[in-house]
Amino acid sequence: MATATKLHVLDCGAMSCDLTWLLLKPGRSIRPRAQKDKPVEWYPCTTHAVVVETPGGRMLWDTSCPRDWETRWEPTGLQEFFPYDQVSENEYLDARLSQLGIGAGDLDYVVLSHLHFDHAGNVRTFAGAGPRLVVNDKEKEWAFGYEGAFNGAHLKADYEGIEFETVSGDVEFLPGVSFIEAPGHTPGTMAMKVDLPETGAMIFTSDAVYMGDAYGPPATPAAIVNDLSAWYASVEKIRRLAEQSDATVVFGHDAEQLRSLRRAPDGYYA
Ligand SMILES: [Zn+2]
């Protein structure tokens, strides 16, 4: 079996948000009557990107949030609900890539799990700079198809005018790197499976599963789901694949898990 050679997890800090957005869980985010006056928990909604080195090229998976989030997200109003305010200078995506000695021209591909503003927030910095930009075909169709400047956390200012290549279905994209269609969160959300020689399989769920507490079984949904029955089916699809491949499953916004991983620039997976 073909494998990738090296994988770097880029910890890009965190947004802050009401946990209820991420986890509709009675007793954790949703309060019982005995706790009805207890404030809701605000959670560090961590954001990460991944660099994968393969014999077929080097790719970046997701681009995190932009430095100008507060003004760029202003039309959506969501900057008040998901402020990207737990981030230090060395955690922004551009800083993380610099720490690895990687400039835009050193990447062959930039692949987006979906086009929400906390995943596509920096994709424009790679447009025309060398890498091919890739997204799922159903995500592209949806993200370019609605009327107006934004829809939820899809914000055309992030990606309008950019030429994306598309992938469709479940595909092996590079040696040891496969994309798995996992719709529900958005119409074209993808997860990524990476096979490594020593580590074995890793599955990056992106927003198909926000956090370990949501994964179950049984799975617990979130407040932002485009299609709930598709979402449940995608979680079970990921679970089957993870079990078959004995994979480490890395969730999209799980602070505790992210901080337990080997992270760039100090650590990597091989
Ligand atoms: Zn999302």
mmCIF file of C-alpha atoms in Angstrom, residues 11-266:
data_model
loop_
_atom_site.group_PDB
_atom_site.id
_atom_site.type_symbol
_atom_site.label_atom_id
_atom_site.label_comp_id
_atom_site.label_asym_id
_atom_site.label_seq_id
_atom_site.Cartn_x
_atom_site.Cartn_y
_atom_site.Cartn_z
ATOM 1 C CA ASP A 11 -2.175 24.234 15.769
ATOM 2 C CA CYS A 12 -3.585 27.634 14.826
ATOM 3 C CA GLY A 13 -5.012 28.628 18.180
ATOM 4 C CA ALA A 14 -8.711 28.873 18.892
ATOM 5 C CA MET A 15 -11.899 30.783 18.388
ATOM 6 C CA SER A 16 -14.056 31.180 21.490
ATOM 7 C CA CYS A 17 -17.673 30.079 21.368
ATOM 8 C CA ASP A 18 -20.662 28.873 23.304
ATOM 9 C CA LEU A 19 -20.202 25.107 23.473
ATOM 10 C CA THR A 20 -23.839 24.637 22.425
ATOM 11 C CA TRP A 21 -22.827 25.497 18.841
ATOM 12 C CA LEU A 22 -20.546 22.455 18.821
ATOM 13 C CA LEU A 23 -22.381 19.969 20.968
ATOM 14 C CA LEU A 24 -26.143 19.740 21.581
ATOM 15 C CA LYS A 25 -25.625 17.599 24.639
ATOM 16 C CA PRO A 26 -28.010 17.588 27.636
ATOM 17 C CA GLY A 27 -26.003 18.072 30.811
ATOM 18 C CA ARG A 28 -22.881 19.339 29.033
ATOM 19 C CA SER A 29 -24.102 22.322 27.012
ATOM 20 C CA ILE A 30 -27.892 22.122 27.440
ATOM 21 C CA ARG A 31 -28.848 22.724 31.069
ATOM 22 C CA PRO A 32 -31.243 20.720 33.249
ATOM 23 C CA ARG A 33 -33.631 22.667 35.506
ATOM 24 C CA ALA A 34 -31.331 22.336 38.496
ATOM 25 C CA GLN A 35 -28.691 24.266 36.539
ATOM 26 C CA LYS A 36 -30.903 26.645 34.608
ATOM 27 C CA ASP A 37 -29.200 29.707 36.054
ATOM 28 C CA LYS A 38 -25.690 28.378 35.450
ATOM 29 C CA PRO A 39 -23.976 30.180 32.581
ATOM 30 C CA VAL A 40 -23.364 28.196 29.464
ATOM 31 C CA GLU A 41 -19.811 26.971 28.944
ATOM 32 C CA TRP A 42 -17.617 28.886 26.499
ATOM 33 C CA TYR A 43 -15.175 26.622 24.752
ATOM 34 C CA PRO A 44 -11.831 27.082 23.002
ATOM 35 C CA CYS A 45 -12.893 26.077 19.489
ATOM 36 C CA THR A 46 -9.443 25.123 18.276
ATOM 37 C CA THR A 47 -8.546 25.337 14.614
ATOM 38 C CA HIS A 48 -5.819 23.393 12.840
ATOM 39 C CA ALA A 49 -4.359 22.697 9.436
ATOM 40 C CA VAL A 50 -2.306 19.724 8.256
ATOM 41 C CA VAL A 51 0.712 19.496 5.961
ATOM 42 C CA VAL A 52 1.180 16.100 4.331
ATOM 43 C CA GLU A 53 4.374 15.161 2.494
ATOM 44 C CA THR A 54 3.978 12.393 -0.071
ATOM 45 C CA PRO A 55 6.035 10.977 -2.960
ATOM 46 C CA GLY A 56 3.469 12.673 -5.229
ATOM 47 C CA GLY A 57 3.801 16.140 -3.727
ATOM 48 C CA ARG A 58 3.210 18.238 -0.641
ATOM 49 C CA MET A 59 -0.275 19.326 0.330
ATOM 50 C CA LEU A 60 -1.909 21.592 2.858
ATOM 51 C CA TRP A 61 -5.249 20.503 4.302
ATOM 52 C CA ASP A 62 -7.362 23.515 5.319
ATOM 53 C CA THR A 63 -6.250 27.087 5.924
ATOM 54 C CA SER A 64 -7.773 28.052 9.307
ATOM 55 C CA CYS A 65 -8.978 31.577 10.128
ATOM 56 C CA PRO A 66 -7.667 34.867 8.724
ATOM 57 C CA ARG A 67 -5.821 37.516 10.697
ATOM 58 C CA ASP A 68 -8.498 40.070 9.733
ATOM 59 C CA TRP A 69 -11.367 37.879 10.997
ATOM 60 C CA GLU A 70 -13.033 40.678 12.946
ATOM 61 C CA THR A 71 -13.648 42.868 9.916
ATOM 62 C CA ARG A 72 -13.948 40.128 7.319
ATOM 63 C CA TRP A 73 -16.583 38.214 9.258
ATOM 64 C CA GLU A 74 -18.505 41.364 10.220
ATOM 65 C CA PRO A 75 -21.191 41.015 7.499
ATOM 66 C CA THR A 76 -22.127 37.597 8.909
ATOM 67 C CA GLY A 77 -22.368 38.787 12.513
ATOM 68 C CA LEU A 78 -20.612 35.597 13.535
ATOM 69 C CA GLN A 79 -17.453 37.377 14.707
ATOM 70 C CA GLU A 80 -19.414 38.027 17.910
ATOM 71 C CA PHE A 81 -20.193 34.328 18.320
ATOM 72 C CA PHE A 82 -16.880 32.811 17.192
ATOM 73 C CA PRO A 83 -14.205 35.449 17.906
ATOM 74 C CA TYR A 84 -10.778 34.201 16.831
ATOM 75 C CA ASP A 85 -9.259 35.633 19.973
ATOM 76 C CA GLN A 86 -7.215 32.803 21.460
ATOM 77 C CA VAL A 87 -4.314 32.969 19.053
ATOM 78 C CA SER A 88 -0.764 34.200 19.440
ATOM 79 C CA GLU A 89 1.525 35.600 16.773
ATOM 80 C CA ASN A 90 3.289 32.267 16.279
ATOM 81 C CA GLU A 91 -0.006 30.382 15.826
ATOM 82 C CA TYR A 92 -1.453 32.071 12.735
ATOM 83 C CA LEU A 93 -1.330 29.813 9.676
ATOM 84 C CA ASP A 94 1.339 31.852 7.892
ATOM 85 C CA ALA A 95 3.543 31.729 10.999
ATOM 86 C CA ARG A 96 3.085 27.981 11.351
ATOM 87 C CA LEU A 97 4.062 27.410 7.715
ATOM 88 C CA SER A 98 7.110 29.675 8.124
ATOM 89 C CA GLN A 99 8.190 27.660 11.145
ATOM 90 C CA LEU A 100 8.324 24.632 8.824
ATOM 91 C CA GLY A 101 10.169 26.619 6.177
ATOM 92 C CA ILE A 102 7.206 26.311 3.808
ATOM 93 C CA GLY A 103 6.148 29.176 1.559
ATOM 94 C CA ALA A 104 3.114 29.135 -0.717
ATOM 95 C CA GLY A 105 5.316 28.135 -3.656
ATOM 96 C CA ASP A 106 6.554 25.065 -1.769
ATOM 97 C CA LEU A 107 3.085 23.534 -1.735
ATOM 98 C CA ASP A 108 1.732 21.486 -4.629
ATOM 99 C CA TYR A 109 -1.862 21.381 -3.380
ATOM 100 C CA VAL A 110 -4.076 23.251 -0.964
ATOM 101 C CA VAL A 111 -7.181 21.193 -0.232
ATOM 102 C CA LEU A 112 -10.169 22.501 1.696
ATOM 103 C CA SER A 113 -12.346 20.176 3.743
ATOM 104 C CA HIS A 114 -15.168 22.659 3.087
ATOM 105 C CA LEU A 115 -15.467 26.391 2.516
ATOM 106 C CA HIS A 116 -16.539 27.714 5.923
ATOM 107 C CA PHE A 117 -14.644 30.841 6.959
ATOM 108 C CA ASP A 118 -12.597 29.083 9.625
ATOM 109 C CA HIS A 119 -11.247 26.577 7.076
ATOM 110 C CA ALA A 120 -11.014 28.658 3.905
ATOM 111 C CA GLY A 121 -9.980 31.865 5.665
ATOM 112 C CA ASN A 122 -6.506 31.998 4.146
ATOM 113 C CA VAL A 123 -6.999 30.213 0.829
ATOM 114 C CA ARG A 124 -6.694 33.445 -1.134
ATOM 115 C CA THR A 125 -3.053 33.794 -0.082
ATOM 116 C CA PHE A 126 -2.304 30.638 -2.112
ATOM 117 C CA ALA A 127 -4.262 31.576 -5.243
ATOM 118 C CA GLY A 128 -1.868 32.176 -8.114
ATOM 119 C CA ALA A 129 1.124 31.416 -5.870
ATOM 120 C CA GLY A 130 1.798 27.898 -7.146
ATOM 121 C CA PRO A 131 -0.350 25.281 -5.452
ATOM 122 C CA ARG A 132 -3.423 23.823 -7.072
ATOM 123 C CA LEU A 133 -6.533 24.586 -5.003
ATOM 124 C CA VAL A 134 -8.935 21.715 -4.488
ATOM 125 C CA VAL A 135 -12.427 21.343 -3.024
ATOM 126 C CA ASN A 136 -15.264 18.814 -3.287
ATOM 127 C CA ASP A 137 -17.499 19.392 -6.307
ATOM 128 C CA LYS A 138 -20.715 19.582 -4.265
ATOM 129 C CA GLU A 139 -19.129 22.094 -1.880
ATOM 130 C CA LYS A 140 -18.075 24.291 -4.782
ATOM 131 C CA GLU A 141 -21.503 24.127 -6.381
ATOM 132 C CA TRP A 142 -23.188 25.077 -3.117
ATOM 133 C CA ALA A 143 -20.720 27.755 -2.034
ATOM 134 C CA PHE A 144 -20.871 29.577 -5.361
ATOM 135 C CA GLY A 145 -24.590 28.941 -5.849
ATOM 136 C CA TYR A 146 -26.340 30.917 -3.121
ATOM 137 C CA GLU A 147 -27.473 34.519 -3.451
ATOM 138 C CA GLY A 148 -25.711 37.252 -1.511
ATOM 139 C CA ALA A 149 -22.376 37.731 0.211
ATOM 140 C CA PHE A 150 -22.637 35.001 2.825
ATOM 141 C CA ASN A 151 -24.742 32.106 4.036
ATOM 142 C CA GLY A 152 -24.038 31.049 7.613
ATOM 143 C CA ALA A 153 -20.279 30.579 7.826
ATOM 144 C CA HIS A 154 -19.827 30.480 4.047
ATOM 145 C CA LEU A 155 -18.423 33.870 3.115
ATOM 146 C CA LYS A 156 -17.823 34.634 -0.555
ATOM 147 C CA ALA A 157 -15.113 37.176 0.332
ATOM 148 C CA ASP A 158 -12.958 34.178 1.273
ATOM 149 C CA TYR A 159 -13.149 32.362 -2.058
ATOM 150 C CA GLU A 160 -14.991 34.293 -4.769
ATOM 151 C CA GLY A 161 -12.980 34.572 -7.985
ATOM 152 C CA ILE A 162 -10.637 31.716 -7.064
ATOM 153 C CA GLU A 163 -10.283 28.857 -9.540
ATOM 154 C CA PHE A 164 -10.809 25.580 -7.685
ATOM 155 C CA GLU A 165 -10.232 22.120 -9.043
ATOM 156 C CA THR A 166 -12.762 19.614 -7.751
ATOM 157 C CA VAL A 167 -12.792 16.053 -6.538
ATOM 158 C CA SER A 168 -15.882 13.867 -6.323
ATOM 159 C CA GLY A 169 -16.746 10.826 -4.231
ATOM 160 C CA ASP A 170 -14.153 8.985 -2.173
ATOM 161 C CA VAL A 171 -10.802 9.299 -3.921
ATOM 162 C CA GLU A 172 -7.156 8.450 -3.352
ATOM 163 C CA PHE A 173 -5.690 11.822 -4.223
ATOM 164 C CA LEU A 174 -1.987 11.351 -3.480
ATOM 165 C CA PRO A 175 -0.008 8.308 -2.362
ATOM 166 C CA GLY A 176 -1.412 7.474 1.082
ATOM 167 C CA VAL A 177 -3.891 10.366 1.054
ATOM 168 C CA SER A 178 -7.610 9.802 0.455
ATOM 169 C CA PHE A 179 -10.535 12.172 0.670
ATOM 170 C CA ILE A 180 -13.799 10.835 2.062
ATOM 171 C CA GLU A 181 -17.088 12.535 1.248
ATOM 172 C CA ALA A 182 -18.783 13.270 4.575
ATOM 173 C CA PRO A 183 -21.702 15.601 3.835
ATOM 174 C CA GLY A 184 -24.143 16.881 6.421
ATOM 175 C CA HIS A 185 -22.232 19.701 8.096
ATOM 176 C CA THR A 186 -22.149 21.267 4.629
ATOM 177 C CA PRO A 187 -23.147 19.678 1.292
ATOM 178 C CA GLY A 188 -19.546 18.880 0.332
ATOM 179 C CA THR A 189 -17.627 18.423 3.572
ATOM 180 C CA MET A 190 -14.745 15.973 3.209
ATOM 181 C CA ALA A 191 -12.658 14.044 5.710
ATOM 182 C CA MET A 192 -9.079 13.019 4.939
ATOM 183 C CA LYS A 193 -7.446 9.655 5.571
ATOM 184 C CA VAL A 194 -3.663 9.519 5.608
ATOM 185 C CA ASP A 195 -1.697 6.264 5.711
ATOM 186 C CA LEU A 196 1.753 6.596 7.242
ATOM 187 C CA PRO A 197 4.511 3.974 7.429
ATOM 188 C CA GLU A 198 5.016 4.016 11.216
ATOM 189 C CA THR A 199 1.885 5.671 12.610
ATOM 190 C CA GLY A 200 -0.571 3.774 10.428
ATOM 191 C CA ALA A 201 -3.832 5.445 9.460
ATOM 192 C CA MET A 202 -5.001 8.854 10.627
ATOM 193 C CA ILE A 203 -8.425 10.251 9.751
ATOM 194 C CA PHE A 204 -8.971 14.001 9.946
ATOM 195 C CA THR A 205 -12.713 14.510 10.217
ATOM 196 C CA SER A 206 -12.771 18.280 9.846
ATOM 197 C CA ASP A 207 -16.281 19.463 10.729
ATOM 198 C CA ALA A 208 -17.930 16.131 9.930
ATOM 199 C CA VAL A 209 -17.211 15.545 13.645
ATOM 200 C CA TYR A 210 -16.335 18.541 15.809
ATOM 201 C CA MET A 211 -15.075 16.763 18.900
ATOM 202 C CA GLY A 212 -14.660 13.457 20.660
ATOM 203 C CA ASP A 213 -17.708 14.168 22.815
ATOM 204 C CA ALA A 214 -19.807 14.309 19.639
ATOM 205 C CA TYR A 215 -18.435 11.107 18.083
ATOM 206 C CA GLY A 216 -20.053 8.617 20.448
ATOM 207 C CA PRO A 217 -21.482 6.158 19.678
ATOM 208 C CA PRO A 218 -24.125 7.372 19.672
ATOM 209 C CA ALA A 219 -23.154 10.552 17.809
ATOM 210 C CA THR A 220 -24.313 13.907 19.202
ATOM 211 C CA PRO A 221 -25.126 16.566 16.609
ATOM 212 C CA ALA A 222 -24.131 20.224 16.574
ATOM 213 C CA ALA A 223 -26.080 23.418 16.044
ATOM 214 C CA ILE A 224 -24.719 24.013 12.541
ATOM 215 C CA VAL A 225 -25.768 21.078 10.397
ATOM 216 C CA ASN A 226 -26.958 21.524 6.818
ATOM 217 C CA ASP A 227 -28.558 18.055 6.599
ATOM 218 C CA LEU A 228 -28.961 16.082 9.801
ATOM 219 C CA SER A 229 -29.630 12.630 8.367
ATOM 220 C CA ALA A 230 -26.650 12.972 6.023
ATOM 221 C CA TRP A 231 -24.585 14.097 9.006
ATOM 222 C CA TYR A 232 -25.418 10.966 11.019
ATOM 223 C CA ALA A 233 -24.646 8.763 8.014
ATOM 224 C CA SER A 234 -21.283 10.475 7.518
ATOM 225 C CA VAL A 235 -20.280 9.962 11.150
ATOM 226 C CA GLU A 236 -21.044 6.238 10.847
ATOM 227 C CA LYS A 237 -19.169 6.094 7.537
ATOM 228 C CA ILE A 238 -16.114 7.587 9.238
ATOM 229 C CA ARG A 239 -16.502 5.207 12.170
ATOM 230 C CA ARG A 240 -16.580 2.164 9.848
ATOM 231 C CA LEU A 241 -13.527 3.366 7.983
ATOM 232 C CA ALA A 242 -11.687 4.098 11.235
ATOM 233 C CA GLU A 243 -12.463 0.632 12.564
ATOM 234 C CA GLN A 244 -11.428 -1.079 9.332
ATOM 235 C CA SER A 245 -8.139 0.776 9.210
ATOM 236 C CA ASP A 246 -7.503 0.999 12.984
ATOM 237 C CA ALA A 247 -7.112 4.736 12.451
ATOM 238 C CA THR A 248 -6.433 7.547 14.884
ATOM 239 C CA VAL A 249 -9.414 9.883 14.426
ATOM 240 C CA VAL A 250 -8.629 13.594 14.724
ATOM 241 C CA PHE A 251 -11.687 15.790 15.221
ATOM 242 C CA GLY A 252 -12.239 19.228 13.731
ATOM 243 C CA HIS A 253 -12.445 21.449 16.800
ATOM 244 C CA ASP A 254 -11.470 19.354 19.836
ATOM 245 C CA ALA A 255 -9.199 21.460 22.050
ATOM 246 C CA GLU A 256 -8.155 18.730 24.451
ATOM 247 C CA GLN A 257 -7.338 16.308 21.647
ATOM 248 C CA LEU A 258 -5.482 18.822 19.501
ATOM 249 C CA ARG A 259 -3.275 19.803 22.415
ATOM 250 C CA SER A 260 -2.451 16.137 23.039
ATOM 251 C CA LEU A 261 -1.155 15.579 19.500
ATOM 252 C CA ARG A 262 2.383 15.970 18.213
ATOM 253 C CA ARG A 263 2.272 19.460 16.752
ATOM 254 C CA ALA A 264 4.474 21.460 14.420
ATOM 255 C CA PRO A 265 7.120 22.608 14.516
ATOM 256 C CA ASP A 266 8.259 20.403 17.438
#
